[in-house]
Amino acid sequence: AAERELGRPELAELADDDEFLRSVSSAVDPDLALASVARLLSAAPDARDLAAALRDDDQLRARLLAVMGFSAPLADHLVRHPDQWPDLRRPDLVERPGHGQVRAALGRANNAEELRVQYRRWLLQIAALDLTDVLDMAPVSAELAGLAAATLDTALELAARDMPSDAEPCRLAVIGMGKTGGAELNYVSDVDVIFVAEPVAGGNEPAALKTATALATTVMRLCSEYTAEGTIWPVDAALRPEGKAGPLVRTVASHTAYYQSWAKTWEFQALLQARYVAGDRELADEYLSAVGPLVWRAADRDGFVEDVRAMRRRVTDHVRPTEAERQLKLGPGGLRDVEFAVQLLQLVHGRTDESLRSPNTLEALDALIAGGYVGRADGAVLDEAYRFLRTLEHRIQLQRLRRTHVVPSQQDQLRRLARAIGLRHADELTTTWRRHAMEVRRLHEKLFYRPLLTAVA
């Protein structure tokens, strides 16, 4: 198959190049890499320049083949937009831009279709650095969360352009929750948010909330709808007060009143990762200042221990029995066990120790270790396991750009995943994964019940 592919006229200048062939053979999926490069050369108006770069530019060749030899959707994106391949040869690519630069680049999009193209353009760059080991799991997750924030900000701007001229002005802030709020996002994930709105000074509150609801609804649609360029991701606002049964948008006072009187323990746990991501920053700060102190009183509430046990049961009940042993997120010894233990320790000890209040799992774990709430040896095991499991999750999602947390069972897929994280074969991947899951399971029980007893006391 490779010989047939190399016989295509598009690859004539590369078929006998030793460095190119060696790089192709080192790709996760060499056949996919070769076929994708041939398609890109067919589509690129500057094919001769691209072929020369693949011959002579070691860095470009490594980045391009790493992506095109692993992620078929990103390879398809490059074939649709061949003008973007020079992005991967920029010497400053490793100097990752700040939020303002990403926001400015995405802001050039005039509609949802162009926003998708720009989003995938930045995703391509992150994936190239990830797959060539320039960035490891934590900065990749932070980059993805930053890209999500810039995308939401741009979608909000596009939504505002479509509002009727007589719409009541409003202030609207988008609060990131979950992995978005924790700056530890996956490649493919629901982006959890809460919308907060206020009228402008002297404005009509009901009318302003109507405008804010229309804006929030449009933002969700722009990000989640499918077009010829695919989709970005679903925006999920189900963590808001009363969930999907409650209003999509509330004022700061309405949010505060709900959390003071009606919120359950799991809702305060969710607020551990609340963070400004888009819209009116001052309003977001008002919201966080109002609800933040309530989080640290959750462990003092009646029934806290019973609530925590119920929260854990609810997580395990969502796992399909046929997938339980292959579930990276919710299965035994999975990612949620690490996150749950860390967040519970935060709720209990963060009441008096403000150093524990980071929304980021690994940062919070570091603080728990530094404060003596988690032993250094146990903390190091959890840190290593979490990084490995998240890296494996990233690779599984990046391969098809699909939202999944299930490790495949087919040997050929396991082999590709093993190569993608630097392991030699499928058995080594399975053994390493099972070892980490076993350690997480052991430490989860140890760290899970200790804070429960502390809370009771």
GROMACS .gro file of C-alpha atoms in nm:
model
  457
    1ALA     CA    1   0.000   0.000   0.000
    2ALA     CA    2   0.283   0.239   0.082
    3GLU     CA    3   0.457   0.161  -0.248
    4ARG     CA    4   0.137   0.234  -0.439
    5GLU     CA    5   0.096   0.562  -0.253
    6LEU     CA    6   0.458   0.661  -0.320
    7GLY     CA    7   0.394   0.601  -0.688
    8ARG     CA    8   0.145   0.888  -0.700
    9PRO     CA    9   0.273   1.185  -0.902
   10GLU     CA   10   0.214   1.421  -0.606
   11LEU     CA   11   0.483   1.236  -0.410
   12ALA     CA   12   0.735   1.212  -0.692
   13GLU     CA   13   0.974   1.462  -0.529
   14LEU     CA   14   0.963   1.279  -0.193
   15ALA     CA   15   0.942   0.910  -0.284
   16ASP     CA   16   1.320   0.863  -0.276
   17ASP     CA   17   1.401   1.103   0.005
   18ASP     CA   18   1.546   0.905   0.297
   19GLU     CA   19   1.465   1.163   0.566
   20PHE     CA   20   1.104   1.192   0.453
   21LEU     CA   21   1.057   0.814   0.439
   22ARG     CA   22   1.221   0.770   0.779
   23SER     CA   23   0.989   1.033   0.928
   24VAL     CA   24   0.683   0.871   0.770
   25SER     CA   25   0.780   0.533   0.914
   26SER     CA   26   0.806   0.691   1.259
   27ALA     CA   27   0.451   0.830   1.245
   28VAL     CA   28   0.186   0.669   1.463
   29ASP     CA   29   0.004   0.547   1.151
   30PRO     CA   30   0.251   0.560   0.858
   31ASP     CA   31  -0.013   0.468   0.598
   32LEU     CA   32  -0.242   0.749   0.714
   33ALA     CA   33   0.052   0.993   0.715
   34LEU     CA   34   0.152   0.906   0.360
   35ALA     CA   35  -0.201   0.919   0.221
   36SER     CA   36  -0.273   1.249   0.400
   37VAL     CA   37   0.044   1.415   0.272
   38ALA     CA   38  -0.042   1.306  -0.082
   39ARG     CA   39  -0.390   1.459  -0.046
   40LEU     CA   40  -0.245   1.781   0.096
   41LEU     CA   41   0.004   1.811  -0.191
   42SER     CA   42  -0.285   1.763  -0.436
   43ALA     CA   43  -0.486   2.038  -0.268
   44ALA     CA   44  -0.209   2.292  -0.199
   45PRO     CA   45  -0.159   2.567  -0.459
   46ASP     CA   46   0.200   2.594  -0.334
   47ALA     CA   47   0.265   2.219  -0.352
   48ARG     CA   48   0.623   2.265  -0.472
   49ASP     CA   49   0.705   2.481  -0.167
   50LEU     CA   50   0.539   2.225   0.061
   51ALA     CA   51   0.736   1.936  -0.092
   52ALA     CA   52   1.059   2.131  -0.050
   53ALA     CA   53   0.973   2.206   0.312
   54LEU     CA   54   0.899   1.838   0.379
   55ARG     CA   55   1.242   1.754   0.239
   56ASP     CA   56   1.449   2.024   0.403
   57ASP     CA   57   1.270   2.149   0.716
   58ASP     CA   58   1.308   1.888   0.992
   59GLN     CA   59   1.077   2.070   1.232
   60LEU     CA   60   0.796   2.122   0.981
   61ARG     CA   61   0.821   1.760   0.866
   62ALA     CA   62   0.801   1.631   1.223
   63ARG     CA   63   0.501   1.848   1.313
   64LEU     CA   64   0.306   1.785   0.995
   65LEU     CA   65   0.357   1.408   0.993
   66ALA     CA   66   0.281   1.381   1.364
   67VAL     CA   67  -0.063   1.534   1.307
   68MET     CA   68  -0.141   1.384   0.967
   69GLY     CA   69  -0.025   1.041   1.078
   70PHE     CA   70  -0.255   1.031   1.380
   71SER     CA   71  -0.560   1.258   1.359
   72ALA     CA   72  -0.767   1.197   1.046
   73PRO     CA   73  -1.005   1.493   1.117
   74LEU     CA   74  -0.716   1.739   1.147
   75ALA     CA   75  -0.561   1.594   0.831
   76ASP     CA   76  -0.897   1.652   0.658
   77HIS     CA   77  -0.900   2.009   0.789
   78LEU     CA   78  -0.557   2.079   0.641
   79VAL     CA   79  -0.662   1.934   0.304
   80ARG     CA   80  -0.967   2.164   0.307
   81HIS     CA   81  -0.749   2.461   0.409
   82PRO     CA   82  -0.401   2.395   0.264
   83ASP     CA   83  -0.307   2.760   0.316
   84GLN     CA   84  -0.264   2.676   0.687
   85TRP     CA   85   0.029   2.433   0.657
   86PRO     CA   86   0.288   2.716   0.686
   87ASP     CA   87   0.155   2.777   1.041
   88LEU     CA   88   0.342   2.461   1.145
   89ARG     CA   89   0.679   2.582   1.021
   90ARG     CA   90   0.680   2.906   1.220
   91PRO     CA   91   0.991   2.912   1.445
   92ASP     CA   92   0.792   3.100   1.710
   93LEU     CA   93   0.517   2.836   1.727
   94VAL     CA   94   0.649   2.713   2.062
   95GLU     CA   95   0.613   3.064   2.206
   96ARG     CA   96   0.244   3.019   2.275
   97PRO     CA   97   0.036   3.339   2.246
   98GLY     CA   98  -0.165   3.494   2.524
   99HIS     CA   99  -0.544   3.514   2.535
  100GLY     CA  100  -0.543   3.853   2.363
  101GLN     CA  101  -0.362   3.725   2.055
  102VAL     CA  102  -0.584   3.419   2.020
  103ARG     CA  103  -0.893   3.635   2.072
  104ALA     CA  104  -0.774   3.881   1.807
  105ALA     CA  105  -0.713   3.600   1.557
  106LEU     CA  106  -1.053   3.442   1.617
  107GLY     CA  107  -1.213   3.785   1.607
  108ARG     CA  108  -1.142   3.802   1.234
  109ALA     CA  109  -1.424   3.549   1.186
  110ASN     CA  110  -1.737   3.711   1.042
  111ASN     CA  111  -1.970   3.416   1.094
  112ALA     CA  112  -1.999   3.073   1.256
  113GLU     CA  113  -1.837   2.896   0.962
  114GLU     CA  114  -1.528   3.116   0.973
  115LEU     CA  115  -1.513   3.076   1.352
  116ARG     CA  116  -1.494   2.699   1.308
  117VAL     CA  117  -1.211   2.732   1.058
  118GLN     CA  118  -1.012   2.959   1.290
  119TYR     CA  119  -1.081   2.734   1.589
  120ARG     CA  120  -0.948   2.428   1.404
  121ARG     CA  121  -0.648   2.632   1.288
  122TRP     CA  122  -0.543   2.694   1.648
  123LEU     CA  123  -0.635   2.340   1.749
  124LEU     CA  124  -0.402   2.211   1.477
  125GLN     CA  125  -0.112   2.408   1.621
  126ILE     CA  126  -0.175   2.281   1.975
  127ALA     CA  127  -0.198   1.922   1.849
  128ALA     CA  128   0.129   1.954   1.655
  129LEU     CA  129   0.316   2.069   1.967
  130ASP     CA  130   0.145   1.803   2.176
  131LEU     CA  131   0.223   1.513   1.942
  132THR     CA  132   0.588   1.618   1.905
  133ASP     CA  133   0.629   1.637   2.285
  134VAL     CA  134   0.691   2.012   2.294
  135LEU     CA  135   0.396   2.055   2.531
  136ASP     CA  136   0.294   1.799   2.791
  137MET     CA  137  -0.054   1.733   2.927
  138ALA     CA  138  -0.097   2.027   3.165
  139PRO     CA  139  -0.002   2.310   2.925
  140VAL     CA  140  -0.198   2.141   2.644
  141SER     CA  141  -0.508   2.142   2.865
  142ALA     CA  142  -0.448   2.506   2.957
  143GLU     CA  143  -0.406   2.595   2.587
  144LEU     CA  144  -0.733   2.420   2.504
  145ALA     CA  145  -0.913   2.604   2.784
  146GLY     CA  146  -0.770   2.936   2.662
  147LEU     CA  147  -0.884   2.858   2.309
  148ALA     CA  148  -1.232   2.778   2.444
  149ALA     CA  149  -1.245   3.112   2.628
  150ALA     CA  150  -1.142   3.303   2.314
  151THR     CA  151  -1.400   3.112   2.112
  152LEU     CA  152  -1.678   3.196   2.358
  153ASP     CA  153  -1.574   3.562   2.355
  154THR     CA  154  -1.583   3.569   1.974
  155ALA     CA  155  -1.918   3.386   1.962
  156LEU     CA  156  -2.058   3.644   2.205
  157GLU     CA  157  -1.942   3.923   1.977
  158LEU     CA  158  -2.102   3.755   1.673
  159ALA     CA  159  -2.423   3.707   1.870
  160ALA     CA  160  -2.429   4.076   1.966
  161ARG     CA  161  -2.404   4.178   1.600
  162ASP     CA  162  -2.727   3.993   1.524
  163MET     CA  163  -2.932   4.148   1.804
  164PRO     CA  164  -3.214   4.389   1.706
  165SER     CA  165  -3.121   4.754   1.733
  166ASP     CA  166  -3.394   4.812   1.990
  167ALA     CA  167  -3.282   4.533   2.225
  168GLU     CA  168  -3.236   4.646   2.584
  169PRO     CA  169  -2.863   4.685   2.665
  170CYS     CA  170  -2.722   4.442   2.918
  171ARG     CA  171  -2.403   4.324   3.081
  172LEU     CA  172  -2.326   3.954   3.031
  173ALA     CA  173  -2.047   3.743   3.178
  174VAL     CA  174  -1.964   3.383   3.096
  175ILE     CA  175  -1.829   3.180   3.389
  176GLY     CA  176  -1.630   2.869   3.300
  177MET     CA  177  -1.710   2.559   3.504
  178GLY     CA  178  -1.567   2.209   3.515
  179LYS     CA  179  -1.251   2.156   3.313
  180THR     CA  180  -1.307   2.486   3.133
  181GLY     CA  181  -1.303   2.671   3.463
  182GLY     CA  182  -1.010   2.466   3.586
  183ALA     CA  183  -0.804   2.550   3.273
  184GLU     CA  184  -0.762   2.177   3.213
  185LEU     CA  185  -0.984   2.112   2.913
  186ASN     CA  186  -0.989   1.807   2.685
  187TYR     CA  187  -0.959   1.812   2.307
  188VAL     CA  188  -1.327   1.722   2.274
  189SER     CA  189  -1.556   1.802   2.563
  190ASP     CA  190  -1.871   1.982   2.660
  191VAL     CA  191  -1.772   2.332   2.766
  192ASP     CA  192  -1.952   2.391   3.097
  193VAL     CA  193  -2.057   2.750   3.168
  194ILE     CA  194  -2.285   2.966   3.379
  195PHE     CA  195  -2.428   3.291   3.240
  196VAL     CA  196  -2.458   3.598   3.465
  197ALA     CA  197  -2.629   3.920   3.354
  198GLU     CA  198  -2.720   4.263   3.481
  199PRO     CA  199  -2.888   4.566   3.325
  200VAL     CA  200  -2.669   4.864   3.248
  201ALA     CA  201  -2.700   5.152   3.493
  202GLY     CA  202  -3.060   5.269   3.502
  203GLY     CA  203  -3.176   4.996   3.264
  204ASN     CA  204  -3.482   4.772   3.280
  205GLU     CA  205  -3.388   4.442   3.446
  206PRO     CA  206  -3.649   4.208   3.287
  207ALA     CA  207  -3.577   4.348   2.940
  208ALA     CA  208  -3.201   4.325   2.998
  209LEU     CA  209  -3.234   3.961   3.106
  210LYS     CA  210  -3.434   3.893   2.790
  211THR     CA  211  -3.149   4.035   2.580
  212ALA     CA  212  -2.891   3.839   2.779
  213THR     CA  213  -3.089   3.516   2.735
  214ALA     CA  214  -3.103   3.571   2.358
  215LEU     CA  215  -2.727   3.635   2.350
  216ALA     CA  216  -2.649   3.326   2.560
  217THR     CA  217  -2.876   3.109   2.345
  218THR     CA  218  -2.705   3.230   2.027
  219VAL     CA  219  -2.358   3.167   2.173
  220MET     CA  220  -2.457   2.810   2.253
  221ARG     CA  221  -2.597   2.758   1.904
  222LEU     CA  222  -2.295   2.908   1.725
  223CYS     CA  223  -2.057   2.677   1.909
  224SER     CA  224  -2.258   2.356   1.890
  225GLU     CA  225  -2.431   2.355   1.552
  226TYR     CA  226  -2.292   2.145   1.267
  227THR     CA  227  -2.184   2.300   0.937
  228ALA     CA  228  -1.964   2.194   0.648
  229GLU     CA  229  -1.669   2.259   0.883
  230GLY     CA  230  -1.811   2.030   1.150
  231THR     CA  231  -1.876   2.159   1.500
  232ILE     CA  232  -1.670   2.317   1.777
  233TRP     CA  233  -1.822   2.171   2.095
  234PRO     CA  234  -2.151   2.180   2.288
  235VAL     CA  235  -2.185   2.458   2.542
  236ASP     CA  236  -2.348   2.308   2.852
  237ALA     CA  237  -2.516   2.540   3.101
  238ALA     CA  238  -2.672   2.259   3.310
  239LEU     CA  239  -2.460   2.346   3.616
  240ARG     CA  240  -2.660   2.667   3.665
  241PRO     CA  241  -2.906   2.700   3.956
  242GLU     CA  242  -3.198   2.458   3.911
  243GLY     CA  243  -3.015   2.301   3.617
  244LYS     CA  244  -3.200   2.284   3.287
  245ALA     CA  245  -3.527   2.360   3.467
  246GLY     CA  246  -3.401   2.704   3.574
  247PRO     CA  247  -3.357   3.022   3.371
  248LEU     CA  248  -3.053   3.025   3.143
  249VAL     CA  249  -2.943   3.366   3.272
  250ARG     CA  250  -2.963   3.514   3.622
  251THR     CA  251  -2.843   3.824   3.801
  252VAL     CA  252  -2.575   3.812   4.069
  253ALA     CA  253  -2.840   3.862   4.338
  254SER     CA  254  -3.052   3.577   4.201
  255HIS     CA  255  -2.753   3.344   4.191
  256THR     CA  256  -2.653   3.438   4.545
  257ALA     CA  257  -3.004   3.387   4.682
  258TYR     CA  258  -3.021   3.041   4.528
  259TYR     CA  259  -2.686   2.928   4.667
  260GLN     CA  260  -2.770   3.065   5.011
  261SER     CA  261  -3.104   2.885   5.035
  262TRP     CA  262  -3.138   2.597   4.792
  263ALA     CA  263  -2.805   2.471   4.658
  264LYS     CA  264  -2.692   2.115   4.724
  265THR     CA  265  -2.342   2.007   4.822
  266TRP     CA  266  -2.251   1.895   4.469
  267GLU     CA  267  -2.332   2.247   4.342
  268PHE     CA  268  -2.075   2.397   4.578
  269GLN     CA  269  -1.828   2.133   4.467
  270ALA     CA  270  -1.890   2.243   4.107
  271LEU     CA  271  -1.825   2.605   4.205
  272LEU     CA  272  -1.470   2.510   4.308
  273GLN     CA  273  -1.379   2.545   3.939
  274ALA     CA  274  -1.579   2.860   3.860
  275ARG     CA  275  -1.366   3.112   3.665
  276TYR     CA  276  -1.421   3.408   3.432
  277VAL     CA  277  -1.382   3.309   3.066
  278ALA     CA  278  -1.570   3.559   2.847
  279GLY     CA  279  -1.786   3.871   2.836
  280ASP     CA  280  -1.797   4.135   3.112
  281ARG     CA  281  -1.500   4.069   3.341
  282GLU     CA  282  -1.611   4.314   3.612
  283LEU     CA  283  -1.948   4.143   3.633
  284ALA     CA  284  -1.777   3.804   3.655
  285ASP     CA  285  -1.567   3.933   3.944
  286GLU     CA  286  -1.885   4.052   4.121
  287TYR     CA  287  -2.038   3.706   4.078
  288LEU     CA  288  -1.728   3.520   4.199
  289SER     CA  289  -1.692   3.750   4.499
  290ALA     CA  290  -2.057   3.690   4.592
  291VAL     CA  291  -2.072   3.310   4.559
  292GLY     CA  292  -1.709   3.222   4.638
  293PRO     CA  293  -1.735   3.253   5.019
  294LEU     CA  294  -2.039   3.023   5.019
  295VAL     CA  295  -1.829   2.739   4.876
  296TRP     CA  296  -1.611   2.727   5.182
  297ARG     CA  297  -1.909   2.684   5.415
  298ALA     CA  298  -2.039   2.376   5.235
  299ALA     CA  299  -1.853   2.130   5.458
  300ASP     CA  300  -2.024   2.281   5.764
  301ARG     CA  301  -2.373   2.208   5.632
  302ASP     CA  302  -2.596   1.942   5.788
  303GLY     CA  303  -2.582   1.620   5.592
  304PHE     CA  304  -2.250   1.697   5.424
  305VAL     CA  305  -2.117   1.342   5.467
  306GLU     CA  306  -2.435   1.182   5.336
  307ASP     CA  307  -2.437   1.424   5.041
  308VAL     CA  308  -2.080   1.335   4.952
  309ARG     CA  309  -2.156   0.964   4.957
  310ALA     CA  310  -2.458   1.023   4.735
  311MET     CA  311  -2.244   1.228   4.496
  312ARG     CA  312  -2.000   0.941   4.461
  313ARG     CA  313  -2.281   0.691   4.400
  314ARG     CA  314  -2.427   0.916   4.133
  315VAL     CA  315  -2.094   0.917   3.946
  316THR     CA  316  -2.059   0.538   3.950
  317ASP     CA  317  -2.423   0.489   3.851
  318HIS     CA  318  -2.355   0.669   3.522
  319VAL     CA  319  -2.101   0.411   3.407
  320ARG     CA  320  -2.223   0.150   3.160
  321PRO     CA  321  -2.140  -0.194   3.302
  322THR     CA  322  -1.999  -0.305   2.966
  323GLU     CA  323  -1.755  -0.012   2.967
  324ALA     CA  324  -1.665   0.011   3.336
  325GLU     CA  325  -1.324  -0.154   3.305
  326ARG     CA  326  -1.230   0.059   3.002
  327GLN     CA  327  -1.364   0.394   3.130
  328LEU     CA  328  -1.080   0.640   3.187
  329LYS     CA  329  -1.304   0.903   3.342
  330LEU     CA  330  -1.570   0.734   3.556
  331GLY     CA  331  -1.444   0.376   3.589
  332PRO     CA  332  -1.266   0.235   3.897
  333GLY     CA  333  -0.936   0.415   3.943
  334GLY     CA  334  -1.031   0.668   3.677
  335LEU     CA  335  -0.985   1.041   3.644
  336ARG     CA  336  -1.295   1.123   3.844
  337ASP     CA  337  -1.157   0.936   4.145
  338VAL     CA  338  -0.855   1.169   4.151
  339GLU     CA  339  -1.065   1.480   4.094
  340PHE     CA  340  -1.325   1.379   4.352
  341ALA     CA  341  -1.066   1.314   4.621
  342VAL     CA  342  -0.886   1.642   4.552
  343GLN     CA  343  -1.208   1.846   4.548
  344LEU     CA  344  -1.337   1.688   4.866
  345LEU     CA  345  -1.013   1.766   5.046
  346GLN     CA  346  -1.042   2.122   4.917
  347LEU     CA  347  -1.396   2.159   5.050
  348VAL     CA  348  -1.295   2.031   5.392
  349HIS     CA  349  -0.957   2.197   5.444
  350GLY     CA  350  -1.004   2.499   5.218
  351ARG     CA  351  -1.237   2.648   5.479
  352THR     CA  352  -0.936   2.766   5.675
  353ASP     CA  353  -0.649   2.727   5.428
  354GLU     CA  354  -0.684   2.963   5.131
  355SER     CA  355  -0.381   2.811   4.959
  356LEU     CA  356  -0.601   2.514   4.861
  357ARG     CA  357  -0.853   2.711   4.655
  358SER     CA  358  -0.715   2.662   4.303
  359PRO     CA  359  -0.972   2.552   4.040
  360ASN     CA  360  -0.704   2.339   3.870
  361THR     CA  361  -0.674   1.974   3.981
  362LEU     CA  362  -0.295   1.943   3.962
  363GLU     CA  363  -0.236   2.283   4.124
  364ALA     CA  364  -0.479   2.195   4.403
  365LEU     CA  365  -0.306   1.858   4.451
  366ASP     CA  366   0.031   2.033   4.477
  367ALA     CA  367  -0.113   2.267   4.741
  368LEU     CA  368  -0.259   1.973   4.936
  369ILE     CA  369   0.083   1.806   4.935
  370ALA     CA  370   0.261   2.126   5.037
  371GLY     CA  371   0.012   2.176   5.321
  372GLY     CA  372   0.057   1.823   5.451
  373TYR     CA  373  -0.301   1.713   5.378
  374VAL     CA  374  -0.175   1.449   5.133
  375GLY     CA  375   0.149   1.261   5.192
  376ARG     CA  376   0.428   1.336   4.946
  377ALA     CA  377   0.455   0.976   4.828
  378ASP     CA  378   0.078   0.943   4.782
  379GLY     CA  379   0.063   1.280   4.610
  380ALA     CA  380   0.340   1.188   4.368
  381VAL     CA  381   0.156   0.867   4.275
  382LEU     CA  382  -0.169   1.055   4.216
  383ASP     CA  383   0.005   1.324   4.014
  384GLU     CA  384   0.180   1.073   3.788
  385ALA     CA  385  -0.136   0.866   3.740
  386TYR     CA  386  -0.351   1.169   3.663
  387ARG     CA  387  -0.105   1.298   3.405
  388PHE     CA  388  -0.085   0.958   3.234
  389LEU     CA  389  -0.462   0.905   3.230
  390ARG     CA  390  -0.527   1.255   3.097
  391THR     CA  391  -0.260   1.212   2.827
  392LEU     CA  392  -0.419   0.886   2.720
  393GLU     CA  393  -0.760   1.056   2.719
  394HIS     CA  394  -0.620   1.333   2.500
  395ARG     CA  395  -0.483   1.084   2.249
  396ILE     CA  396  -0.807   0.886   2.233
  397GLN     CA  397  -1.005   1.202   2.162
  398LEU     CA  398  -0.755   1.357   1.923
  399GLN     CA  399  -0.746   1.055   1.696
  400ARG     CA  400  -1.106   1.104   1.576
  401LEU     CA  401  -1.194   1.435   1.747
  402ARG     CA  402  -1.475   1.257   1.927
  403ARG     CA  403  -1.590   1.298   2.285
  404THR     CA  404  -1.506   0.967   2.447
  405HIS     CA  405  -1.333   0.843   2.760
  406VAL     CA  406  -1.336   0.473   2.673
  407VAL     CA  407  -1.014   0.287   2.597
  408PRO     CA  408  -1.062   0.078   2.281
  409SER     CA  409  -1.035  -0.299   2.297
  410GLN     CA  410  -0.903  -0.363   1.944
  411GLN     CA  411  -0.532  -0.440   1.932
  412ASP     CA  412  -0.460  -0.223   1.628
  413GLN     CA  413  -0.616   0.081   1.796
  414LEU     CA  414  -0.430   0.011   2.119
  415ARG     CA  415  -0.105  -0.016   1.923
  416ARG     CA  416  -0.159   0.328   1.766
  417LEU     CA  417  -0.239   0.480   2.105
  418ALA     CA  418   0.072   0.322   2.253
  419ARG     CA  419   0.290   0.472   1.978
  420ALA     CA  420   0.119   0.808   2.027
  421ILE     CA  421   0.229   0.828   2.391
  422GLY     CA  422   0.578   0.690   2.334
  423LEU     CA  423   0.521   0.329   2.437
  424ARG     CA  424   0.638   0.035   2.229
  425HIS     CA  425   0.332  -0.184   2.200
  426ALA     CA  426  -0.030  -0.238   2.306
  427ASP     CA  427   0.056  -0.464   2.601
  428GLU     CA  428   0.282  -0.198   2.751
  429LEU     CA  429   0.001   0.055   2.724
  430THR     CA  430  -0.250  -0.176   2.891
  431THR     CA  431  -0.011  -0.270   3.170
  432THR     CA  432   0.080   0.093   3.245
  433TRP     CA  433  -0.282   0.205   3.240
  434ARG     CA  434  -0.397  -0.077   3.471
  435ARG     CA  435  -0.113  -0.007   3.715
  436HIS     CA  436  -0.208   0.361   3.743
  437ALA     CA  437  -0.578   0.278   3.780
  438MET     CA  438  -0.502   0.033   4.062
  439GLU     CA  439  -0.295   0.294   4.247
  440VAL     CA  440  -0.564   0.560   4.205
  441ARG     CA  441  -0.828   0.320   4.332
  442ARG     CA  442  -0.622   0.240   4.642
  443LEU     CA  443  -0.545   0.604   4.721
  444HIS     CA  444  -0.897   0.719   4.646
  445GLU     CA  445  -1.030   0.497   4.922
  446LYS     CA  446  -0.759   0.619   5.156
  447LEU     CA  447  -0.807   0.989   5.080
  448PHE     CA  448  -1.182   0.970   5.033
  449TYR     CA  449  -1.281   0.846   5.378
  450ARG     CA  450  -1.027   1.045   5.578
  451PRO     CA  451  -1.186   1.384   5.492
  452LEU     CA  452  -1.531   1.236   5.558
  453LEU     CA  453  -1.426   1.151   5.912
  454THR     CA  454  -1.272   1.497   5.947
  455ALA     CA  455  -1.596   1.658   5.835
  456VAL     CA  456  -1.797   1.454   6.083
  457ALA     CA  457  -1.564   1.556   6.364
   0.00000   0.00000   0.00000
